[in-house]
CSV table of C-alpha atoms in Angstrom, one decimal:
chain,number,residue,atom,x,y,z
A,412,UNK,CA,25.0,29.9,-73.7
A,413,UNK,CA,24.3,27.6,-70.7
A,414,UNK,CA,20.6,26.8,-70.3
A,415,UNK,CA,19.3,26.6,-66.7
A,416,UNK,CA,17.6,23.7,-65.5
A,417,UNK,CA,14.2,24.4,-64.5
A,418,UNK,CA,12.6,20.9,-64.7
A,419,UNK,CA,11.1,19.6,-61.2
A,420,UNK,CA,10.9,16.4,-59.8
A,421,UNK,CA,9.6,14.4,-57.3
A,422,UNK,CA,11.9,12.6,-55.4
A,423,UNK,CA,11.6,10.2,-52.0
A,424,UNK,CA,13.4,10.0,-48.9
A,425,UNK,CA,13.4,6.5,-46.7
A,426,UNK,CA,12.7,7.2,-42.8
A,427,UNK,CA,11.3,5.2,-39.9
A,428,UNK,CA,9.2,2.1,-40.4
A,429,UNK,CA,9.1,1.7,-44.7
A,430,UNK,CA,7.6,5.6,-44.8
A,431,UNK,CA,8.8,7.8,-47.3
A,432,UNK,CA,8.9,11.6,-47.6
A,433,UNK,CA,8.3,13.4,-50.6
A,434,UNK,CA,10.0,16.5,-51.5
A,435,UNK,CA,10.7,18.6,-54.7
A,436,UNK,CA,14.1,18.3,-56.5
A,437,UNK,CA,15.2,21.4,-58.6
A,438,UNK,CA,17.5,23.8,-60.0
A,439,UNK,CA,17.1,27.7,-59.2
A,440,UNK,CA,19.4,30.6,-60.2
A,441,UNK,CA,21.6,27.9,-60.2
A,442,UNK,CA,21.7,25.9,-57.2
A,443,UNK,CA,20.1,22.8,-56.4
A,444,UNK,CA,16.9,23.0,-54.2
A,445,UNK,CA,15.6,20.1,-52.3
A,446,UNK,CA,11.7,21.3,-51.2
A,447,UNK,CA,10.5,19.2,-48.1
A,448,UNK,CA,6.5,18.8,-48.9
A,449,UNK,CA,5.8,17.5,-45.4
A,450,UNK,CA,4.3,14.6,-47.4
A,451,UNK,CA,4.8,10.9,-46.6
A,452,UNK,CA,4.0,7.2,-48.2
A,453,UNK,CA,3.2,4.5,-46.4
A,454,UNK,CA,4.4,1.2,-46.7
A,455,UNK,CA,1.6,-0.5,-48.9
A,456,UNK,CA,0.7,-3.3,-46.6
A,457,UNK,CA,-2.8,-2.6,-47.2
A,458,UNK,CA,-5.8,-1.4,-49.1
A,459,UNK,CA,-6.2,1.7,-47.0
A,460,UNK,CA,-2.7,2.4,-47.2
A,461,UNK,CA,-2.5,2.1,-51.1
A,462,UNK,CA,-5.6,4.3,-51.3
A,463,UNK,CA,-3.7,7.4,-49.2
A,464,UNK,CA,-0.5,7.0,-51.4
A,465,UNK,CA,-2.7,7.8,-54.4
A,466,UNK,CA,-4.0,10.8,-52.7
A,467,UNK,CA,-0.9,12.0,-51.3
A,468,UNK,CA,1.1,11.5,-54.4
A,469,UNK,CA,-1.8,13.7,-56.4
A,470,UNK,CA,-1.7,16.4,-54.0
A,471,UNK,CA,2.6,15.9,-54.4
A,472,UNK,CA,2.1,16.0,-57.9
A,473,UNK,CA,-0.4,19.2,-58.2
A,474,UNK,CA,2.2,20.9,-55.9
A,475,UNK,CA,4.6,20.3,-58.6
A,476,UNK,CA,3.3,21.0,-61.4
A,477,UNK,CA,2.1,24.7,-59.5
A,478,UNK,CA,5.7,25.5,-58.6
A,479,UNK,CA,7.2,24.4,-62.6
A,480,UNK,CA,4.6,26.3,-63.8
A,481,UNK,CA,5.6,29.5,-61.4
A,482,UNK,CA,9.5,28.6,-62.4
A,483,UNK,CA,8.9,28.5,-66.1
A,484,UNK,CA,6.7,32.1,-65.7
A,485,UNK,CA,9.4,33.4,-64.1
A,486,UNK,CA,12.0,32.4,-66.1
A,487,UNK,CA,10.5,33.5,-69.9
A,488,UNK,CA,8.5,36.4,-68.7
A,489,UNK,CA,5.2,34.4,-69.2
A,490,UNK,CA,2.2,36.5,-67.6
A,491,UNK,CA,0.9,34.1,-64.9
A,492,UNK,CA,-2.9,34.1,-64.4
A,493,UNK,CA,-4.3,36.3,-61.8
A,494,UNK,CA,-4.8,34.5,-58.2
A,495,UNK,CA,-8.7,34.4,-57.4
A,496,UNK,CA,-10.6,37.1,-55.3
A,497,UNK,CA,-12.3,34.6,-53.4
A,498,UNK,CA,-12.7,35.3,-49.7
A,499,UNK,CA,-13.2,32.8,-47.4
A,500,UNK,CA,-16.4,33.8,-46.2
A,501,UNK,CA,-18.0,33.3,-50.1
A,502,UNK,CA,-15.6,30.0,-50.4
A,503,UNK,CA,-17.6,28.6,-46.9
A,504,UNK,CA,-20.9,30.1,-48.4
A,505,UNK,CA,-20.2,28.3,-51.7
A,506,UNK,CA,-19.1,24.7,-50.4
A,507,UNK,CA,-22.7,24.7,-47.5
A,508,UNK,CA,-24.7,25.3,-50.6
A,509,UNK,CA,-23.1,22.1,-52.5
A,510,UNK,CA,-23.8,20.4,-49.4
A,511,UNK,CA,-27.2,22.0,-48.8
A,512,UNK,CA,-28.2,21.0,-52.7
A,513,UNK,CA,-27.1,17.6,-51.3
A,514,UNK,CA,-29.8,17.4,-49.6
A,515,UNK,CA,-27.7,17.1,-46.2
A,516,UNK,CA,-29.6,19.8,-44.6
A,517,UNK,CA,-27.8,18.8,-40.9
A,518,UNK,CA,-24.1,19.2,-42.3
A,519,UNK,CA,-25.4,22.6,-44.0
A,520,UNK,CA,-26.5,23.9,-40.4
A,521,UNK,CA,-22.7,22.9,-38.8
A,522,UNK,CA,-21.2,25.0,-41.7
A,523,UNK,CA,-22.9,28.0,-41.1
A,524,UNK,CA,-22.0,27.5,-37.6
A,525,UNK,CA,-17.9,27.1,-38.9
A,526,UNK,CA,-18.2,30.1,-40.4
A,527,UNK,CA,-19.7,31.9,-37.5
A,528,UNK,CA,-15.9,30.7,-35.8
A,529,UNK,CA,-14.3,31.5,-38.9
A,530,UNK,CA,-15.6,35.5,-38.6
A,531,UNK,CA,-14.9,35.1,-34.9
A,532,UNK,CA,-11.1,34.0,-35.8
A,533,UNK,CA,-9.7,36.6,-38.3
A,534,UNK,CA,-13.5,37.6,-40.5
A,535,UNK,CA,-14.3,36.7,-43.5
A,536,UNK,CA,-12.3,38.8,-45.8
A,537,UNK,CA,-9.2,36.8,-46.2
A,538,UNK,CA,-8.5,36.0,-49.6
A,539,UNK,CA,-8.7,31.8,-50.0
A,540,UNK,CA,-5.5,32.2,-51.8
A,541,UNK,CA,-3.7,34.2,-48.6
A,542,UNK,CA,-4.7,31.3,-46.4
A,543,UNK,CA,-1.5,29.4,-45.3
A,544,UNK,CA,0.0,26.9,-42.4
A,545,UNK,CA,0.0,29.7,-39.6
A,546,UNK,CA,-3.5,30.9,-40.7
A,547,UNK,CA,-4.6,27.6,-40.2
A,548,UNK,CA,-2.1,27.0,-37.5
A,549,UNK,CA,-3.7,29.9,-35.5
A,550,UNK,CA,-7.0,28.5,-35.8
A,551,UNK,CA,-6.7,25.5,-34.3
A,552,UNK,CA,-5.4,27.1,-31.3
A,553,UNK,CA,-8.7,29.5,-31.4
A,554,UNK,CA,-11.1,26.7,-31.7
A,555,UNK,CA,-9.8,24.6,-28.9
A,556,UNK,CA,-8.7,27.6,-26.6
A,557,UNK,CA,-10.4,31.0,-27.5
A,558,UNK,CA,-13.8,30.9,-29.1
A,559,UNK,CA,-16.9,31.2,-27.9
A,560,UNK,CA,-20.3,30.5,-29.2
A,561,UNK,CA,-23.8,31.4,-28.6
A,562,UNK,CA,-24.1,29.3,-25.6
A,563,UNK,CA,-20.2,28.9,-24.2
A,564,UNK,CA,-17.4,27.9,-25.1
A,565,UNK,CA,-17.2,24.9,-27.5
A,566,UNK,CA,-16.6,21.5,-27.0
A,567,UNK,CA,-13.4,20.0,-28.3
A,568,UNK,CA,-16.2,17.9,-30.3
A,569,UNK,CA,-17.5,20.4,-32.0
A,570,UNK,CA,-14.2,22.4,-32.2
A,571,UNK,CA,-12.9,19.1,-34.2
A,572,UNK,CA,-16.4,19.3,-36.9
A,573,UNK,CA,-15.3,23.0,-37.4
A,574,UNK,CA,-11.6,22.0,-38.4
A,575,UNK,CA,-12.6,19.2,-40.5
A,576,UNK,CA,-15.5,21.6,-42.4
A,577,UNK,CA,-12.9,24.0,-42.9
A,578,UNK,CA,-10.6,21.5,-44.1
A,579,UNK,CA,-13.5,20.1,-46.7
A,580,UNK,CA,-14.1,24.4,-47.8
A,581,UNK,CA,-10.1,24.2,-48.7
A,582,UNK,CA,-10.5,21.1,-50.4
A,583,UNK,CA,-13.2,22.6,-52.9
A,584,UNK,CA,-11.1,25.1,-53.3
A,585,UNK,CA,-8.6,23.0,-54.4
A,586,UNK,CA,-10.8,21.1,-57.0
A,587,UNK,CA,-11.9,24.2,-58.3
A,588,UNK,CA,-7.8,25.7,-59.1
A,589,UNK,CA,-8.4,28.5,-56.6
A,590,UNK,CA,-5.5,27.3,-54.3
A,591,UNK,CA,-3.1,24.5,-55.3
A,592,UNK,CA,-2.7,22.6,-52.0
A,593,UNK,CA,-5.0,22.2,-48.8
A,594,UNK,CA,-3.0,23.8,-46.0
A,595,UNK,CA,-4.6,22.4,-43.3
A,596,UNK,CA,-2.3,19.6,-44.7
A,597,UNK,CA,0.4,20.5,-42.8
A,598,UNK,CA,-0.7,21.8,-39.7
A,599,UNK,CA,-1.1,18.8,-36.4
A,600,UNK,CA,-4.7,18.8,-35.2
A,601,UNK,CA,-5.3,15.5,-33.7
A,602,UNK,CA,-2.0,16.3,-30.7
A,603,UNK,CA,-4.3,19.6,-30.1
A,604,UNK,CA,-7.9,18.7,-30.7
A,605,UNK,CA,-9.2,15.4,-29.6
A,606,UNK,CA,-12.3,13.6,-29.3
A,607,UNK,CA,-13.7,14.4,-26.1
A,608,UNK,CA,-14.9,10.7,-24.2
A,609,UNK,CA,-17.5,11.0,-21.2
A,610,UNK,CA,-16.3,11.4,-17.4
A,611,UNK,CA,-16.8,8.0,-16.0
A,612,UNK,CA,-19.6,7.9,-13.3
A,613,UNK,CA,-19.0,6.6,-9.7
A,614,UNK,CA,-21.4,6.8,-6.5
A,615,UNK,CA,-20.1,8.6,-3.8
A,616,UNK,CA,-19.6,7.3,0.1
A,617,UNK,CA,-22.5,8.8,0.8
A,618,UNK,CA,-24.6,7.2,-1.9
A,619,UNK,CA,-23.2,4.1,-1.3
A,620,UNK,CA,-24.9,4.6,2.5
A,621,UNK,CA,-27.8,5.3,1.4
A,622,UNK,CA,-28.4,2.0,-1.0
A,623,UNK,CA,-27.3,0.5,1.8
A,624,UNK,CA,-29.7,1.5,4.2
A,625,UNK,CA,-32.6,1.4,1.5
A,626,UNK,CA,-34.1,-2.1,1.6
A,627,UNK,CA,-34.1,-3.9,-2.0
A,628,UNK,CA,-37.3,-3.0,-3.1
A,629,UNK,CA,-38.9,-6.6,-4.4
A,630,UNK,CA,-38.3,-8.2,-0.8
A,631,UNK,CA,-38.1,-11.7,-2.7
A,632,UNK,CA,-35.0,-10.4,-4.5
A,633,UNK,CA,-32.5,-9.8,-2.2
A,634,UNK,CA,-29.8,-10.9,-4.7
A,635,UNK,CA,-30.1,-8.4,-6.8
A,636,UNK,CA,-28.9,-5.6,-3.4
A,637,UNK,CA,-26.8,-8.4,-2.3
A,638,UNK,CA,-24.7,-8.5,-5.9
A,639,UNK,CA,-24.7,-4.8,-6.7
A,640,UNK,CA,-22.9,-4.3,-3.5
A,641,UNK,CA,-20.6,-7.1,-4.0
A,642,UNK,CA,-19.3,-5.5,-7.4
A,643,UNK,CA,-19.0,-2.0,-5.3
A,644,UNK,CA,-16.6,-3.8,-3.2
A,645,UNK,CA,-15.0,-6.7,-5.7
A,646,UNK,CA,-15.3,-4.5,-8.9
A,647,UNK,CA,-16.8,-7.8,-10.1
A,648,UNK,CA,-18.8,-7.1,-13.5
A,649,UNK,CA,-22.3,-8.5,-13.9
A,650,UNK,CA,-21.1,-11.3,-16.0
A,651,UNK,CA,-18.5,-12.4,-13.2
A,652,UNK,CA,-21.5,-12.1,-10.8
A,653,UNK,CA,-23.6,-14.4,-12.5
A,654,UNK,CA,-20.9,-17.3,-12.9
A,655,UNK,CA,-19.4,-16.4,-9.5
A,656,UNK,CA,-19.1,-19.8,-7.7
A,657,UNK,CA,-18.5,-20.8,-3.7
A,658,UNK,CA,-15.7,-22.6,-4.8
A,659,UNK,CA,-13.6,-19.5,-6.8
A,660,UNK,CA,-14.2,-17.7,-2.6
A,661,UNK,CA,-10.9,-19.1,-0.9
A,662,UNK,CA,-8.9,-18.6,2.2
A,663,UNK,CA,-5.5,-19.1,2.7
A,664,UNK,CA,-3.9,-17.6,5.8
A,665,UNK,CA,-6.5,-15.7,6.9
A,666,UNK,CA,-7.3,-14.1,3.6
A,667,UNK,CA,-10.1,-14.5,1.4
A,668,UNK,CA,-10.1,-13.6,-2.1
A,669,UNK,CA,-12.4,-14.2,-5.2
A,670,UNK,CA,-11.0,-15.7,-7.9
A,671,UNK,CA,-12.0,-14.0,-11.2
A,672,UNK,CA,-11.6,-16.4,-14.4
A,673,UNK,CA,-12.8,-13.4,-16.6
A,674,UNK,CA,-9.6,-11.7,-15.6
A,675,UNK,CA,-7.7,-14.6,-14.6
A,676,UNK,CA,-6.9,-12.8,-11.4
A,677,UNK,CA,-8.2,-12.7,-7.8
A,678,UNK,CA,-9.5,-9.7,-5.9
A,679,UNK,CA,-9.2,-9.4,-2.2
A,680,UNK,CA,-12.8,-10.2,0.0
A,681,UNK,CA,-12.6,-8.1,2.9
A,682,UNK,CA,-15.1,-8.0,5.6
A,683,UNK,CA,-17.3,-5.0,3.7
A,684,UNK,CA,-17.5,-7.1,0.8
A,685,UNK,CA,-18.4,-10.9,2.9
A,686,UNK,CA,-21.2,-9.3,4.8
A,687,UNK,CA,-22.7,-9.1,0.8
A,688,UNK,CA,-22.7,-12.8,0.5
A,689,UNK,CA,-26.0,-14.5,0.6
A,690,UNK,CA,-26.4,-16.8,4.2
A,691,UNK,CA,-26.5,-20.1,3.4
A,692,UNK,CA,-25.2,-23.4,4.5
A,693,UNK,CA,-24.4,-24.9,0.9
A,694,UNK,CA,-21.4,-23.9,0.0
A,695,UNK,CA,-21.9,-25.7,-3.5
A,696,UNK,CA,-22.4,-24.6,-7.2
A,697,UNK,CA,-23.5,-20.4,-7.2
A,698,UNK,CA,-23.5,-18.4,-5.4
A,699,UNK,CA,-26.6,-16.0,-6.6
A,700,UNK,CA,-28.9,-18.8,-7.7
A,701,UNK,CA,-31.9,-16.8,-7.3
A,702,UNK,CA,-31.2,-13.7,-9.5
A,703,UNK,CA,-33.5,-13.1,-12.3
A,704,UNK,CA,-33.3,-11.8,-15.8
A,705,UNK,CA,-32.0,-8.8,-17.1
A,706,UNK,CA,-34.8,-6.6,-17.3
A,707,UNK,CA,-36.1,-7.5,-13.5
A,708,UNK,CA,-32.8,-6.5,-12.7
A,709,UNK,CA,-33.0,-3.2,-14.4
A,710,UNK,CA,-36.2,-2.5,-13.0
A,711,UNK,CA,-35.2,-3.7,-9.0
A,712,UNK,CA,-31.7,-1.1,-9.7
A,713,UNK,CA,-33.6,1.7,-11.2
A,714,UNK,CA,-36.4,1.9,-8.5
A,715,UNK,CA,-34.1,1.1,-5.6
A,716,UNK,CA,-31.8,3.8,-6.8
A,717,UNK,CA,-34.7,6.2,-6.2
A,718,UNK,CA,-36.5,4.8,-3.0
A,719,UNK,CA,-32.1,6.0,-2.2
A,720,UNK,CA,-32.0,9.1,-3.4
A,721,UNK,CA,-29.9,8.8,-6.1
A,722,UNK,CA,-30.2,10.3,-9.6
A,723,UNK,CA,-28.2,8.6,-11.7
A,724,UNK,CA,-29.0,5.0,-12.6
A,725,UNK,CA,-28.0,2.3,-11.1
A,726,UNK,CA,-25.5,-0.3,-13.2
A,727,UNK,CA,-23.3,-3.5,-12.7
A,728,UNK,CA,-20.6,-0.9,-14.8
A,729,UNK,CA,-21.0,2.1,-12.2
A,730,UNK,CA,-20.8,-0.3,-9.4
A,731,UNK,CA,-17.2,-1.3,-11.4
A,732,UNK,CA,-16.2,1.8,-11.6
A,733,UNK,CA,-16.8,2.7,-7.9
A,734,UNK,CA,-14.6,0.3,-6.5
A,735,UNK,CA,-11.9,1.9,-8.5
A,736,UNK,CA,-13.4,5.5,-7.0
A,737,UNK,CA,-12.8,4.1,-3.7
A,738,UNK,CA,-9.6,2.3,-4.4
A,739,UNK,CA,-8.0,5.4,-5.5
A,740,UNK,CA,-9.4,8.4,-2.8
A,741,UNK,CA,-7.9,6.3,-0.3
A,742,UNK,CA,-4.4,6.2,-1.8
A,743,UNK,CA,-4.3,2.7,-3.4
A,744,UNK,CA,-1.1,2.9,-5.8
A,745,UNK,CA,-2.8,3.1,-9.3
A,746,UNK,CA,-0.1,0.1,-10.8
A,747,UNK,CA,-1.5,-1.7,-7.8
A,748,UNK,CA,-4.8,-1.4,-9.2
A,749,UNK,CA,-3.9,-2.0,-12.5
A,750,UNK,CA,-2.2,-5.3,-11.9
A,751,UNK,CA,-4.5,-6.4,-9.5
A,752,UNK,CA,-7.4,-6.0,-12.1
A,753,UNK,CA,-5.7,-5.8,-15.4
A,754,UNK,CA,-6.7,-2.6,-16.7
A,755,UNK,CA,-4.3,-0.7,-18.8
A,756,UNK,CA,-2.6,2.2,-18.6
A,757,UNK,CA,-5.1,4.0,-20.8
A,758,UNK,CA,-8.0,2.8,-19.5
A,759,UNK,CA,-6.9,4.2,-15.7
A,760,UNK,CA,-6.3,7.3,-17.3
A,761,UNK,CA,-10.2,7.6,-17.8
A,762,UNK,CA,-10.5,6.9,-14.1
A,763,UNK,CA,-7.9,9.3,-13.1
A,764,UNK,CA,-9.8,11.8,-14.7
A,765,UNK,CA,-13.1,11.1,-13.3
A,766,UNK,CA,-11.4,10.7,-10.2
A,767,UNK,CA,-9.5,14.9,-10.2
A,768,UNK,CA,-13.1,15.6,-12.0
A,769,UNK,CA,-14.7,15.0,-9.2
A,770,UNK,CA,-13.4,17.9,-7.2
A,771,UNK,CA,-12.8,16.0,-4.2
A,772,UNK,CA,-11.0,17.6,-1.3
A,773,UNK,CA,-9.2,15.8,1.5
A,774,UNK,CA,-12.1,14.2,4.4
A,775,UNK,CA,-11.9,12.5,6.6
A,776,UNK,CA,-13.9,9.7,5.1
A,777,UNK,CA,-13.7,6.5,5.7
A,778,UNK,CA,-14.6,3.3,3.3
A,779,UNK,CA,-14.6,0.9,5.5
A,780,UNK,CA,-18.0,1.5,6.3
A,781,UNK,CA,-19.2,-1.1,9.4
């Protein structure tokens, strides 16, 4: 009589850039099975790529000994042990009190709050050992679309700590043989849920008239007013303000520009911005020679903000991102703004989005403010 194979294997496939996928290699009721494990080596190039082979080949190999062990049941009649009764609501309650025991009272606190989303989702009667991809799948798509907590809907901050708390409940149920493999594994979270980056800040038209009709309020420091506005109009960053020179201010056929060394590029000077130069007749050496330190300065924005009206504080960085404000409400080109001050395509992203953030209708505005 013919015996049946039933002995698994690991085996590897090559794809793109030296990775390798990992997937089971076996016979069943006679016919060769090849089980994708959605796992995947790295090419060991490093110390942190080593380390995650080890892991992923562990969890590869747990996977198969779990599925030999359900062949070889199957095959001589063996009982197989009963899967646990564990519901995820007493898994959750079980991993915050290894973490409360911890001592980590804060992470203790964001589990009970996971768990509260976790009821919310499908309750808390779902055996551990029922949970799969589309459970998990499903409650991704909850946290970052559906659920809603005490005070509002969630941030996709928080909605990230809830997945990776979750993830950390499977995994100790894992280590303790309830389930063989995390399943959260397999499911994409970072293309769905990702970490949420502040709204860059700008000062509108109007607030940019109102510093401008607010004196500077230390009357022996008009630098200070005279350079905030400049890097309104120049996007010119504190730093490029300090070594600005007379010299780097050039015309050549009836156009002025700033050269920026920083950058390595020049930024138009139209009239707006000259009328922000400090009056002098030497034209040598720097051009804000009478600036003082960084704290005065700090001090001279944040009271001048107020004496304006203006709630936020003041900064060389908003002032940055202002000009770029401006630039783009009036219909500047956005590659025209990255080439002209060598941002990347990433970075105007962020100011695209403070930008539609903003909720600015069409006006009739103007920035060339006389």
């Amino acid at each position: 009589m013919t015996v049946q194979k039933s002995h698994i294997t690991l085996k590897y496939n090559e794809i793109d850039n030296g990775k390798k996928s990992i997937y089971l290699d076996y016979y069943k009721d006679g016919k060769r099975i090849r089980e994708a494990l959605h796992l995947y080596l790295l090419p060991e190039t490093s110390k942190k790529n080593i380390s995650a082979n080890k892991r992923t080949m562990k969890e590869a190999e747990a996977i198969r000994i779990e599925k030999e062990n359900g062949l070889l049941a199957v095959r001589f009649g063996i009982e197989t042990k009963e899967p646990s009764p564990m519901r995820i609501g007493e898994a959750i309650d079980e991993y915050e009190k290894i973490i409360f025991d911890k001592g980590d009272i804060s992470s203790a606190n964001n589990i009970r709050c996971m768990k509260k989303a976790v009821m919310a989702y499908r309750g808390l009667d779902t055996k551990v050992v029922d949970i799969d991809e589309s459970y998990c799948d499903g409650l991704v798509d909850f946290l970052h679309k559906d659920y809603t907590a005490q005070f509002g809907k969630i941030s996709m901050t928080t909605a990230r700590a809830f997945i990776y708390l979750f993830s950390s409940t499977l995994n100790n149920a894992v280590d303790n043989g309830i389930i063989g493999v995390n399943p959260l594994r397999f499911v994409n979270i970072h293309g769905r849920i990702t970490r949420e980056r502040p709204l860059k800040k700008f000062l509108t038209v109007d607030e940019i008239k109102a510093l401008m009709d607010t004196p500077c309020p230390v009357m022996s420091r008009p630098q200070v007013k005279q350079a905030f506005m400049l890097s309104i109009f120049t996007y010119l960053s504190f730093a490029d303000v300090l070594s600005l020179k007379w010299k780097d201010i050039k015309t050549n056929e009836g156009r002025t520009t700033i050269e920026v060394h920083s950058r390595k590029s020049s930024v138009p000077l139209a009239a707006v911005s000259m009328r922000w130069l400090p009056e002098t007749a030497n034209h040598r050496g720097l051009v804000f020679k009478g600036l003082p330190k960084d704290t005065e300065i700090r001090n001279i924005l944040s009271q001048w903000g107020k004496n304006a009206g203006i709630k936020q504080p003041l900064s060389f960085r908003l002032a940055q991102n202002t000009f770029i404000y401006l630039l783009l409400t009036t219909g500047t080109d956005i590659g025209t703004i990255s080439c002209m001050l060598g941002l990347t395509p990433k970075t105007m992203k962020g100011y695209i989005k403070m930008v539609a953030a903003s909720h600015i209708e069409d006006k009739e505005e103007t920035v060339e403010i006389e």
